[in-house]
XYZ file of N, CA and C in Angstrom:
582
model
N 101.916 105.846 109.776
C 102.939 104.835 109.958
C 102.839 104.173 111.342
N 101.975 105.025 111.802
C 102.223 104.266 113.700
C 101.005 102.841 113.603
N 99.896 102.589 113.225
C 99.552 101.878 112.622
C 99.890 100.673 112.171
N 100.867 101.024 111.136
C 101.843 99.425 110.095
C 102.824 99.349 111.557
N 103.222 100.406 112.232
C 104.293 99.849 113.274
C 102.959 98.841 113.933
N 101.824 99.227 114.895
C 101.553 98.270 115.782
C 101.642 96.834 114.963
N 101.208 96.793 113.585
C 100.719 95.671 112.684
C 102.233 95.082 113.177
N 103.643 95.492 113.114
C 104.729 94.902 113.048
C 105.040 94.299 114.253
N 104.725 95.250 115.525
C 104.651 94.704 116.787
C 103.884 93.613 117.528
N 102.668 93.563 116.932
C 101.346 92.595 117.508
C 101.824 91.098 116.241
N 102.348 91.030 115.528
C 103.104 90.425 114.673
C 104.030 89.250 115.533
N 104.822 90.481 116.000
C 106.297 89.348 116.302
C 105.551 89.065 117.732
N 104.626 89.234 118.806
C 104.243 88.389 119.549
C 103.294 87.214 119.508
N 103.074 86.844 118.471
C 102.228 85.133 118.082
C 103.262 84.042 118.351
N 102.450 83.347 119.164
C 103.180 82.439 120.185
C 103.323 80.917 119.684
N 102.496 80.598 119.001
C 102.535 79.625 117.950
C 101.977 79.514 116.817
N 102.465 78.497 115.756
C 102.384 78.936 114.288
C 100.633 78.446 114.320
N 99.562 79.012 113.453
C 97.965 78.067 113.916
C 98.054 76.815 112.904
N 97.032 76.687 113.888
C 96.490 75.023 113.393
C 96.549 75.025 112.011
N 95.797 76.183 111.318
C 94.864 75.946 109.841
C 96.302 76.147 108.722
N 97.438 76.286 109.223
C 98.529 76.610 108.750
C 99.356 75.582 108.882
N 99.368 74.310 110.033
C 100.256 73.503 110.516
C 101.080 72.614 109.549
N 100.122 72.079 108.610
C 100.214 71.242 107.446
C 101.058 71.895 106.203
N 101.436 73.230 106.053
C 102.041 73.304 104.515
C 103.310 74.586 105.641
N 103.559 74.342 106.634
C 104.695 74.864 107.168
C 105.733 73.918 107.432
N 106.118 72.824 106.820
C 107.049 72.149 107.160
C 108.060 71.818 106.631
N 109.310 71.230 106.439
C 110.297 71.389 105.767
C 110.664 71.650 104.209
N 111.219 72.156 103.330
C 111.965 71.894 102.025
C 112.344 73.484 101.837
N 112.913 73.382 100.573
C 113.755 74.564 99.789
C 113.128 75.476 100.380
N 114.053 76.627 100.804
C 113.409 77.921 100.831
C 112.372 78.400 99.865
N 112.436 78.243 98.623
C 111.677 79.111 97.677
C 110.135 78.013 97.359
N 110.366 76.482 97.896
C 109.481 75.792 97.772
C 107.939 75.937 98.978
N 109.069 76.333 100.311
C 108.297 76.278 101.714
C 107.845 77.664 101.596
N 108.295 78.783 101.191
C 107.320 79.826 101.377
C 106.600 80.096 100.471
N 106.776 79.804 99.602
C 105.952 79.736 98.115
C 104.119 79.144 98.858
N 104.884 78.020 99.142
C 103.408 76.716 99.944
C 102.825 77.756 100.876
N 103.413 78.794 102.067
C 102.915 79.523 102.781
C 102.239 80.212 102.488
N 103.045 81.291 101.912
C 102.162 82.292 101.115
C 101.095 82.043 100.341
N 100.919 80.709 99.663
C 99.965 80.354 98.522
C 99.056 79.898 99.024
N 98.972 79.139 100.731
C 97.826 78.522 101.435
C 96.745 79.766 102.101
N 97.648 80.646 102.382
C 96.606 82.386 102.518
C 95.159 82.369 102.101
N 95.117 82.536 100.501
C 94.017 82.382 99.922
C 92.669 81.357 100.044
N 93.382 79.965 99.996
C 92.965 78.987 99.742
C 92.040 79.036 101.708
N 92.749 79.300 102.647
C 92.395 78.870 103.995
C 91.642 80.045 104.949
N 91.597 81.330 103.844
C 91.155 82.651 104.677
C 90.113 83.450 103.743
N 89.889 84.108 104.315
C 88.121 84.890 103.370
C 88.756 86.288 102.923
N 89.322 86.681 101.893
C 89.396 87.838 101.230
C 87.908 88.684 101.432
N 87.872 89.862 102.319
C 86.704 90.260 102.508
C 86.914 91.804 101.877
N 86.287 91.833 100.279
C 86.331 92.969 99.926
C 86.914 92.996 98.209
N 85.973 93.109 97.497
C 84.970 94.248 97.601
C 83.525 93.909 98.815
N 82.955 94.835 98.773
C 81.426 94.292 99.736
C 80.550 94.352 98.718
N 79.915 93.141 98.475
C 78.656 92.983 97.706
C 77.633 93.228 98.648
N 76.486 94.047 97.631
C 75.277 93.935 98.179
C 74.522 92.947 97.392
N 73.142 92.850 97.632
C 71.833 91.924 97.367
C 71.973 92.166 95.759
N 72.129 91.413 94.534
C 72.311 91.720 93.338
C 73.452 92.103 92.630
N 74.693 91.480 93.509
C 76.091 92.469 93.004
C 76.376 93.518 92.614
N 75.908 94.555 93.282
C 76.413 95.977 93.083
C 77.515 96.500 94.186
N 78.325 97.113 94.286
C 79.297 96.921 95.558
C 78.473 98.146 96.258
N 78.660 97.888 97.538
C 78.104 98.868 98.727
C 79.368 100.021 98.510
N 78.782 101.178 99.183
C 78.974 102.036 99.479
C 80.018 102.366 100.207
N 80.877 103.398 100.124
C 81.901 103.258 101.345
C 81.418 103.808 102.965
N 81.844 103.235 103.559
C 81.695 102.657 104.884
C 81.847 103.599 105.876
N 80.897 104.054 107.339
C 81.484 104.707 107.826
C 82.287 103.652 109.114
N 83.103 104.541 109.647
C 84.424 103.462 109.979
C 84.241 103.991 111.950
N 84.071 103.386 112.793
C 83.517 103.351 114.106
C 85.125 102.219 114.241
N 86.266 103.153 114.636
C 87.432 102.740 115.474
C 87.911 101.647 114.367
N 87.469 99.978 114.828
C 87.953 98.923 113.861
C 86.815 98.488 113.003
N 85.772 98.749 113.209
C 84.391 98.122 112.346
C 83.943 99.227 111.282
N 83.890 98.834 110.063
C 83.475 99.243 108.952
C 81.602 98.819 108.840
N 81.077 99.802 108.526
C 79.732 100.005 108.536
C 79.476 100.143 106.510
N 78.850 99.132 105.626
C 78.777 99.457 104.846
C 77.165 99.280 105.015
N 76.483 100.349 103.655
C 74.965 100.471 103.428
C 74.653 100.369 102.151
N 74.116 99.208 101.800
C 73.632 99.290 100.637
C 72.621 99.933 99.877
N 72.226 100.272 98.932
C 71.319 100.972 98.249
C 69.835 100.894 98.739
N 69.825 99.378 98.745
C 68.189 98.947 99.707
C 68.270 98.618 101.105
N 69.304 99.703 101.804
C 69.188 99.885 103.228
C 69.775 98.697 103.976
N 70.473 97.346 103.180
C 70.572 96.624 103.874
C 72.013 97.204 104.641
N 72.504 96.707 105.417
C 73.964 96.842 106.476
C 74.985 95.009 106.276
N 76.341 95.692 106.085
C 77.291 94.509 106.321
C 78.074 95.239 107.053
N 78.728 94.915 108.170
C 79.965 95.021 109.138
C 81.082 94.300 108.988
N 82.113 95.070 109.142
C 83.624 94.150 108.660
C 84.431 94.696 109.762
N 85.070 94.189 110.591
C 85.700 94.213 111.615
C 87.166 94.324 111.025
N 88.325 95.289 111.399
C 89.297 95.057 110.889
C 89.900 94.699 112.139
N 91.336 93.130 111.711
C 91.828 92.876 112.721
C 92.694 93.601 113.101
N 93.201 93.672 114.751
C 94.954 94.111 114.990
C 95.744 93.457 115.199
N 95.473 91.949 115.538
C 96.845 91.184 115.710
C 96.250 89.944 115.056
N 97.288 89.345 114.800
C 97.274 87.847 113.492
C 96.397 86.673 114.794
N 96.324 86.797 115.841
C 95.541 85.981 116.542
C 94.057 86.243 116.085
N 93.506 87.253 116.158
C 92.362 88.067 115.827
C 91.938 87.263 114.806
N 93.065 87.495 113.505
C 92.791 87.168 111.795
C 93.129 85.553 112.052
N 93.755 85.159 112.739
C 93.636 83.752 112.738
C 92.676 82.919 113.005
N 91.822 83.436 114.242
C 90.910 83.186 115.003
C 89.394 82.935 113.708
N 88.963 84.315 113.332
C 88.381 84.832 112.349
C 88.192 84.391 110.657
N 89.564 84.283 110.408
C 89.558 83.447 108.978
C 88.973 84.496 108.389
N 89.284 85.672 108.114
C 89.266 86.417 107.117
C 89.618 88.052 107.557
N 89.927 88.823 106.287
C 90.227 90.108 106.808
C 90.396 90.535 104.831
N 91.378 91.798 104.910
C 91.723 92.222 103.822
C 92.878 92.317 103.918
N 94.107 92.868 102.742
C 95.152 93.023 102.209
C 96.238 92.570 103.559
N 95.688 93.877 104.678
C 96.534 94.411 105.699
C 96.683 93.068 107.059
N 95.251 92.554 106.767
C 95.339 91.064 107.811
C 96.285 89.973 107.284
N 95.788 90.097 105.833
C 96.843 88.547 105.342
C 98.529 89.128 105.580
N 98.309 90.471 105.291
C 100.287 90.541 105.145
C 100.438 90.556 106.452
N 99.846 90.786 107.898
C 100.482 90.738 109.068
C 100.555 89.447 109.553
N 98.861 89.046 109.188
C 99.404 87.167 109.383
C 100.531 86.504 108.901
N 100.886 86.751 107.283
C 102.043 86.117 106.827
C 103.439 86.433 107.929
N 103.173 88.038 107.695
C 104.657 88.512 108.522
C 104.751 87.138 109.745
N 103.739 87.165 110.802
C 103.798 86.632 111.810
C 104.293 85.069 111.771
N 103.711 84.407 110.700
C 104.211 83.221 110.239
C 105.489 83.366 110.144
N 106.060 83.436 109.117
C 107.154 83.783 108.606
C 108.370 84.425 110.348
N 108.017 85.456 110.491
C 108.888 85.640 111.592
C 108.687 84.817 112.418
N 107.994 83.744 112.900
C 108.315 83.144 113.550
C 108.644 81.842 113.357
N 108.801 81.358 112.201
C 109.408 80.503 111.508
C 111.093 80.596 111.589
N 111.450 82.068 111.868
C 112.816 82.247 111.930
C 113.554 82.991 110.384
N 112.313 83.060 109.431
C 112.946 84.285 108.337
C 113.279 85.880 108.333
N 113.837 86.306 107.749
C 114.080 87.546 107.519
C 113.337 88.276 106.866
N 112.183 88.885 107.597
C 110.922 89.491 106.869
C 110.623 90.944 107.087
N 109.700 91.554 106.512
C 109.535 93.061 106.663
C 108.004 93.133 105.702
N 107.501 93.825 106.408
C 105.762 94.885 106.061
C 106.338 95.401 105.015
N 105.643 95.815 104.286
C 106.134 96.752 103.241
C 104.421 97.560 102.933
N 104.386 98.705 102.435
C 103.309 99.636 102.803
C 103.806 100.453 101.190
N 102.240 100.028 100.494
C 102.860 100.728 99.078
C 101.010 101.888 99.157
N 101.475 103.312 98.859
C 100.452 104.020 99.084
C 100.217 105.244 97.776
N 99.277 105.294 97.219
C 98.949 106.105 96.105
C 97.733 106.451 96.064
N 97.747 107.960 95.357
C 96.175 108.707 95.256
C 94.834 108.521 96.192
N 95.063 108.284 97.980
C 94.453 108.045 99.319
C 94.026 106.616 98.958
N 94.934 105.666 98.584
C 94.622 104.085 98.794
C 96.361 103.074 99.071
N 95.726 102.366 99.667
C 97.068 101.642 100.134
C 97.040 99.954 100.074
N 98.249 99.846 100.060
C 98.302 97.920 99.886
C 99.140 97.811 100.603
N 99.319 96.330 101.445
C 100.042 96.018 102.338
C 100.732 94.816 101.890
N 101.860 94.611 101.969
C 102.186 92.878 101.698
C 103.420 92.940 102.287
N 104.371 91.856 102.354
C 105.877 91.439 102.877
C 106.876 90.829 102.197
N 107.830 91.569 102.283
C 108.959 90.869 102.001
C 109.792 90.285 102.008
N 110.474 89.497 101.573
C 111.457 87.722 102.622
C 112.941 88.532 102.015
N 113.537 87.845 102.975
C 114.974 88.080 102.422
C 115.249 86.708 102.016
N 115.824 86.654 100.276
C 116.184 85.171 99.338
C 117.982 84.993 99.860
N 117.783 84.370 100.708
C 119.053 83.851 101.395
C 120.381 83.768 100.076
N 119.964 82.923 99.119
C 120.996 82.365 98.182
C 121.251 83.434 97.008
N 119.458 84.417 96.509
C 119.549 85.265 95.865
C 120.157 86.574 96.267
N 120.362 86.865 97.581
C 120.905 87.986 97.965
C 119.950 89.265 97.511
N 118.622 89.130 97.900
C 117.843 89.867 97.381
C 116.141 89.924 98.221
N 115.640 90.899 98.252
C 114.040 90.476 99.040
C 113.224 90.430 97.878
N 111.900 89.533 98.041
C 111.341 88.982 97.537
C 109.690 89.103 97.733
N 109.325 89.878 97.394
C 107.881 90.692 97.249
C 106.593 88.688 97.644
N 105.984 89.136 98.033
C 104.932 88.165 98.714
C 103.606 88.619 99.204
N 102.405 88.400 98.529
C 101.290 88.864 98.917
C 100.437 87.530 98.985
N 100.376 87.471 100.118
C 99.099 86.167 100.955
C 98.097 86.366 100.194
N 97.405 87.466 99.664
C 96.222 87.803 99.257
C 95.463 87.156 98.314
N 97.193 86.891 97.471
C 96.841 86.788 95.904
C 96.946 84.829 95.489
N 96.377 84.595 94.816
C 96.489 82.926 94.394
C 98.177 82.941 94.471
N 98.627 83.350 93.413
C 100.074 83.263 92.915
C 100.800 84.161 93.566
N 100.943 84.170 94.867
C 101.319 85.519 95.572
C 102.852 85.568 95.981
N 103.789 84.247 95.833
C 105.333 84.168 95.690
C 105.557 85.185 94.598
N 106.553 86.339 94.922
C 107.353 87.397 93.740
C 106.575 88.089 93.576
N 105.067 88.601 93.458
C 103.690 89.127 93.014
C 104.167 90.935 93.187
N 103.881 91.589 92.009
C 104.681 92.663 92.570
C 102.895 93.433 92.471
N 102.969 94.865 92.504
C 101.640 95.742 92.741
C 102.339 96.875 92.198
N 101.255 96.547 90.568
C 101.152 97.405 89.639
C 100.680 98.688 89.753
N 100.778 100.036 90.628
C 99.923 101.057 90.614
C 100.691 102.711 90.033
N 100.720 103.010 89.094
C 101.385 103.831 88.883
C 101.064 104.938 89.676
N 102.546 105.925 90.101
C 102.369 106.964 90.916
C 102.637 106.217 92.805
N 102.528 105.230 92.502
C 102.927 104.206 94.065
C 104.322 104.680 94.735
N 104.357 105.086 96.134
C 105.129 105.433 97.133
C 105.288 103.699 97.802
N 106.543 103.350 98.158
C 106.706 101.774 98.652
C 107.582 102.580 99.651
N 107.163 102.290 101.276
C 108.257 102.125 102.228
C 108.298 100.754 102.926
N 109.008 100.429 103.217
C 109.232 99.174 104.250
C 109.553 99.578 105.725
N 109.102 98.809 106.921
C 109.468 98.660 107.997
C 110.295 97.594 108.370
N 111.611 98.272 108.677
C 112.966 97.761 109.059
C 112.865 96.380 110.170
N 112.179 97.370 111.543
C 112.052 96.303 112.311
C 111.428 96.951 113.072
N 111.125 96.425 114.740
C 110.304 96.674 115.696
C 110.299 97.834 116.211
N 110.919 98.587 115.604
C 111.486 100.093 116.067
C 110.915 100.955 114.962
N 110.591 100.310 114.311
C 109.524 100.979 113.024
C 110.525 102.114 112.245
N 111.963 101.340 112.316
C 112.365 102.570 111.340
C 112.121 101.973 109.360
N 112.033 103.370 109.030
C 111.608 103.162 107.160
C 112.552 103.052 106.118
N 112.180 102.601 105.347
C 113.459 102.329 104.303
C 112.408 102.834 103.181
N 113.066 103.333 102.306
C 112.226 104.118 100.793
C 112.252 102.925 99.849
N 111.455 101.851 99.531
C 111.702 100.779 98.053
C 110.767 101.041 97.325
N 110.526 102.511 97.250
C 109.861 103.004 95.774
C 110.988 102.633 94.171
N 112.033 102.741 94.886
C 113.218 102.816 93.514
C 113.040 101.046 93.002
N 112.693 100.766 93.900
C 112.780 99.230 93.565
C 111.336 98.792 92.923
N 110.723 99.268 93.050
C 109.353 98.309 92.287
C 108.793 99.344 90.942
N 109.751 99.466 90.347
C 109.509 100.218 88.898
C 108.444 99.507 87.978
N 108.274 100.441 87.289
C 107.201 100.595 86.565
C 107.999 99.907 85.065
N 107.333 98.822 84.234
C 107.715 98.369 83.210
C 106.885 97.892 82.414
N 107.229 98.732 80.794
C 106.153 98.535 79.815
C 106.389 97.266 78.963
N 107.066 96.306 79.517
C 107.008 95.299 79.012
C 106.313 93.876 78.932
N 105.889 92.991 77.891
C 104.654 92.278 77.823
C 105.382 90.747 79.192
N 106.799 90.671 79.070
C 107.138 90.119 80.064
C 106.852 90.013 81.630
N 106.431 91.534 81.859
C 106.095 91.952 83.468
C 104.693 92.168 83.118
N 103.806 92.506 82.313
C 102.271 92.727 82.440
C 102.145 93.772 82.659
N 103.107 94.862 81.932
C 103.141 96.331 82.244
C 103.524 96.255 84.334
N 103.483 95.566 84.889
C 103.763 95.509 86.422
C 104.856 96.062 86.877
N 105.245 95.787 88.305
C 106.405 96.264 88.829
C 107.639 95.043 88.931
N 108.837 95.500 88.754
C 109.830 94.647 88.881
C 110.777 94.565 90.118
N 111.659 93.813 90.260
C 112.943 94.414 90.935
C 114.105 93.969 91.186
């Protein structure tokens, strides 16, 4: 958890919103303007991962030297993936995985002036990262993953999933496992609700 805390801390110090973002941060409906935020993620940043090797087979898992991931492919070739720590880093960079887009968003977003929070969903030694808005009018938070095309509401289907959230800069936890239930219905995509 000390980790998702720095992600929360190196977060709320980005000093201005970036360039590659400037254009779809600007006024209308709440549910219209972050929708546009969250949805420009994809479109403006490099989802790095799975790691292809030479012939699409995915590389190997990685040995991990502090922030740089070392993957080896079958025919010896090497790819390096740098993981970021602060949304300047991932801004700078234009790409990362799960944990870069949700701290970048956070950082957007909080400094836009919303009511946001990390949220950290973890099962069978794998984890996903994304954020949640508070829906002003709905009286309710609102699941958001930068990652994904359609990433407004996007919930993360993993059965057996532990969900905590980070409150605030003080890194205290809140349990929203109860909240992203599991549903066998053709309405949710067997997914999570809430």
């Amino acid at each position: 958890m000390e980790r998702l805390c720095n992600r929360v801390k190196a977060a709320r110090t980005m000093k201005s919103i970036p360039k590659v973002l400037k254009n779809v941060t600007g006024p209308g409906s709440f549910e219209a303007r972050v929708k546009r935020i969250t949805e420009a993620f994809p479109k403006r940043f490099w989802f790095y991962h799975p790691v292809k090797c030479p012939g699409g087979k995915l590389a190997l898992r990685p040995k991990v030297n502090g922030s740089k991931e070392t993957y080896t492919c079958k025919n010896g070739s090497k790819q390096v993936f740098h993981r970021w720590k602060t949304p300047n880093a991932f801004f700078k960079h234009k790409y990362g995985r799960g944990g870069e887009f949700a701290q970048g968003l956070y950082a957007v977003l909080h400094k836009l002036g919303y009511k946001v929070r990390l949220v950290l969903g973890y099962w069978h030694g794998a984890n996903a990262l994304w954020v949640e808005i508070w829906h002003p009018s709905k009286k309710k938070w609102i699941a958001l993953d930068p990652a994904a095309k359609h990433g407004y509401g996007r919930k993360f289907p993993k059965p057996g999933m532990r969900v905590v959230a980070i409150l605030n800069s003080n890194c205290k936890l809140v349990n929203r496992t109860s909240v992203y239930k599991i549903t066998r219905s053709p309405l949710t995509h067997g997914g999570y609700r809430n």
